[in-house]
C-alpha cells in the first residue's frame, strides 16, 4: 500500500458546508512520502471521483485542506475542485472546495 483515498461524510458539526444539512460526501487523500511526485494521488482520486459520480450522482463532493498545503491544493485544482470558502480550524487556515463535475 502506498496511500489511501477516502470518501466520508463531512460532519455537520465541522465548518464548511454547501447544503444546510451538511453531511456532504468528502474526499480525503494521504500518501507515503516516498510515493509523492508521480501523480499517484491525482490518479487515484480521479478514479474514486469517477465511482462517486456513478454511485452518488446528485451529491455534492467537498474537500477540506490546509491553505498552506500547496501540494494538496494543486491536487484539488487538478481534480476540478473550486474554492467555496476559507476558515480557521485546527489552528490553521483551511481551504474548502466543491467538486465541479465534468460532463
Ligand atoms: C498531498 C499529497 C496526497 C500529494 O500526493 P502526490 O501523489 O505527490 O500528488 P500528485 O503527484 O498527484 O500531484 C501533486 C502536485 O502538487 C505539486 N506540488 C508538490 N509539492 C509542491 C509544492 N511544495 N509546491 C507547489 N506544488 C507542489 C506537484 O508538482 C503536482 O502538481 P503538477 O502535476 O502540476 O506538477 C501528498 O503530498 C500527501 O499525502 N501529503 C500528506 C497528506 C495530505 O496532506 N493530505 C491532504 C489532506 S486533505
Short mmCIF file of C-alpha atoms and ligand atoms in Angstrom, two decimals:
data_model
loop_
_atom_site.label_atom_id
_atom_site.label_comp_id
_atom_site.label_asym_id
_atom_site.label_seq_id
_atom_site.Cartn_x
_atom_site.Cartn_y
_atom_site.Cartn_z
CA UNK A 1 0.00 0.00 0.00
CA UNK A 2 1.30 3.49 -0.87
CA UNK A 3 -1.62 5.59 0.32
CA UNK A 4 -5.32 5.94 0.88
CA UNK A 5 -8.21 7.77 -0.74
CA UNK A 6 -11.33 8.18 1.35
CA UNK A 7 -14.93 9.23 0.77
CA UNK A 8 -16.60 10.09 4.08
CA UNK A 9 -19.47 12.26 5.25
CA UNK A 10 -18.43 15.82 6.09
CA UNK A 11 -19.64 16.13 9.67
CA UNK A 12 -22.49 18.57 10.21
CA UNK A 13 -20.52 19.89 13.23
CA UNK A 14 -17.46 20.76 11.12
CA UNK A 15 -17.06 24.12 9.43
CA UNK A 16 -17.68 24.44 5.71
CA UNK A 17 -20.89 23.37 4.03
CA UNK A 18 -22.61 23.65 0.67
CA UNK A 19 -26.01 22.43 1.87
CA UNK A 20 -27.86 23.27 5.10
CA UNK A 21 -27.98 19.74 6.47
CA UNK A 22 -24.25 19.14 5.89
CA UNK A 23 -23.05 15.52 5.64
CA UNK A 24 -21.74 16.09 2.12
CA UNK A 25 -19.53 13.44 0.52
CA UNK A 26 -15.95 14.47 1.36
CA UNK A 27 -12.79 13.40 -0.45
CA UNK A 28 -9.62 12.77 1.54
CA UNK A 29 -6.17 11.50 0.50
CA UNK A 30 -2.87 10.65 2.11
CA UNK A 31 0.17 9.02 0.51
CA UNK A 32 3.53 7.86 1.82
CA UNK A 33 6.30 10.44 1.20
CA UNK A 34 8.30 8.01 -0.98
CA UNK A 35 5.31 7.86 -3.37
CA UNK A 36 4.89 11.63 -3.76
CA UNK A 37 5.52 13.44 -7.02
CA UNK A 38 4.40 10.77 -9.50
CA UNK A 39 0.80 11.81 -9.98
CA UNK A 40 -0.49 8.89 -7.91
CA UNK A 41 -2.76 10.97 -5.65
CA UNK A 42 -4.40 12.69 -8.60
CA UNK A 43 -4.81 9.41 -10.49
CA UNK A 44 -6.28 7.55 -7.51
CA UNK A 45 -8.61 10.40 -6.51
CA UNK A 46 -9.84 10.79 -10.09
CA UNK A 47 -10.73 7.09 -10.09
CA UNK A 48 -12.60 7.49 -6.79
CA UNK A 49 -14.47 10.51 -8.15
CA UNK A 50 -15.49 8.52 -11.22
CA UNK A 51 -17.02 6.00 -8.81
CA UNK A 52 -18.76 8.78 -6.83
CA UNK A 53 -20.22 10.30 -9.98
CA UNK A 54 -21.93 6.99 -10.68
CA UNK A 55 -22.83 5.92 -7.13
CA UNK A 56 -23.87 9.34 -5.77
CA UNK A 57 -24.95 11.28 -8.85
CA UNK A 58 -26.84 14.03 -7.02
CA UNK A 59 -24.43 14.54 -4.12
CA UNK A 60 -22.06 17.47 -3.79
CA UNK A 61 -18.46 16.35 -3.19
CA UNK A 62 -16.36 18.59 -0.97
CA UNK A 63 -12.76 18.71 0.13
CA UNK A 64 -11.03 20.45 3.02
CA UNK A 65 -7.29 21.00 3.24
CA UNK A 66 -4.90 23.47 4.84
CA UNK A 67 -4.22 26.51 2.68
CA UNK A 68 -0.52 26.03 3.42
CA UNK A 69 -0.57 22.53 1.91
CA UNK A 70 0.47 23.54 -1.59
CA UNK A 71 0.72 20.01 -2.98
CA UNK A 72 -2.75 19.14 -1.72
CA UNK A 73 -4.21 22.34 -3.15
CA UNK A 74 -2.65 21.50 -6.51
CA UNK A 75 -4.20 18.02 -6.40
CA UNK A 76 -7.59 19.59 -5.62
CA UNK A 77 -7.22 22.00 -8.52
CA UNK A 78 -6.19 19.25 -10.96
CA UNK A 79 -9.22 17.18 -9.92
CA UNK A 80 -11.61 20.07 -10.65
CA UNK A 81 -12.34 21.43 -7.17
CA UNK A 82 -13.01 25.15 -6.84
CA UNK A 83 -12.84 27.26 -3.70
CA UNK A 84 -16.04 27.87 -1.73
CA UNK A 85 -14.56 29.47 1.37
CA UNK A 86 -11.63 29.62 3.76
CA UNK A 87 -11.84 29.44 7.54
CA UNK A 88 -9.75 28.80 10.63
CA UNK A 89 -9.95 25.31 12.10
CA UNK A 90 -7.48 23.06 13.94
CA UNK A 91 -5.22 26.10 14.42
CA UNK A 92 -4.69 26.73 10.70
CA UNK A 93 -6.39 28.32 7.71
CA UNK A 94 -8.44 25.72 5.84
CA UNK A 95 -9.39 25.71 2.15
CA UNK A 96 -12.85 24.33 1.48
CA UNK A 97 -13.70 23.37 -2.09
CA UNK A 98 -16.50 21.87 -4.14
CA UNK A 99 -16.00 19.40 -6.96
CA UNK A 100 -17.25 20.58 -10.33
CA UNK A 101 -18.33 17.51 -12.24
CA UNK A 102 -17.08 17.33 -15.77
CA UNK A 103 -19.52 16.17 -18.38
C1 LIG B 1 -0.95 15.89 -0.98
C2 LIG B 1 -0.44 14.53 -1.45
C3 LIG B 1 -1.55 13.50 -1.38
C4 LIG B 1 0.03 14.66 -2.92
O1 LIG B 1 0.41 13.36 -3.41
P1 LIG B 1 1.15 13.18 -4.83
O2 LIG B 1 0.96 11.76 -5.28
O3 LIG B 1 2.53 13.70 -4.75
O4 LIG B 1 0.27 14.15 -5.76
P2 LIG B 1 0.35 14.33 -7.35
O5 LIG B 1 1.71 13.88 -7.81
O6 LIG B 1 -0.86 13.69 -7.95
O7 LIG B 1 0.20 15.91 -7.54
C5 LIG B 1 0.94 16.81 -6.72
C6 LIG B 1 1.01 18.17 -7.39
O8 LIG B 1 1.45 19.12 -6.43
C7 LIG B 1 2.65 19.73 -6.90
N1 LIG B 1 3.49 20.01 -5.74
C8 LIG B 1 4.06 19.12 -4.93
N2 LIG B 1 4.73 19.75 -3.95
C9 LIG B 1 4.53 21.08 -4.17
C10 LIG B 1 4.97 22.24 -3.50
N3 LIG B 1 5.73 22.19 -2.40
N4 LIG B 1 4.60 23.44 -4.00
C11 LIG B 1 3.83 23.52 -5.13
N5 LIG B 1 3.38 22.43 -5.79
C12 LIG B 1 3.73 21.23 -5.31
C13 LIG B 1 3.24 18.73 -7.87
O9 LIG B 1 4.14 19.35 -8.77
C14 LIG B 1 1.96 18.22 -8.55
O10 LIG B 1 1.44 19.17 -9.46
P3 LIG B 1 1.73 19.07 -11.06
O11 LIG B 1 1.13 17.77 -11.54
O12 LIG B 1 1.07 20.27 -11.63
O13 LIG B 1 3.22 19.06 -11.26
C15 LIG B 1 0.78 14.05 -0.61
O14 LIG B 1 1.73 15.07 -0.58
C16 LIG B 1 0.39 13.68 0.81
O15 LIG B 1 -0.04 12.55 1.07
N6 LIG B 1 0.58 14.61 1.76
C17 LIG B 1 0.28 14.35 3.15
C18 LIG B 1 -1.20 14.16 3.41
C19 LIG B 1 -2.01 15.34 2.97
O16 LIG B 1 -1.55 16.47 3.04
N7 LIG B 1 -3.25 15.07 2.53
C20 LIG B 1 -4.18 16.10 2.13
C21 LIG B 1 -5.04 16.49 3.27
S1 LIG B 1 -6.72 16.58 2.69
#
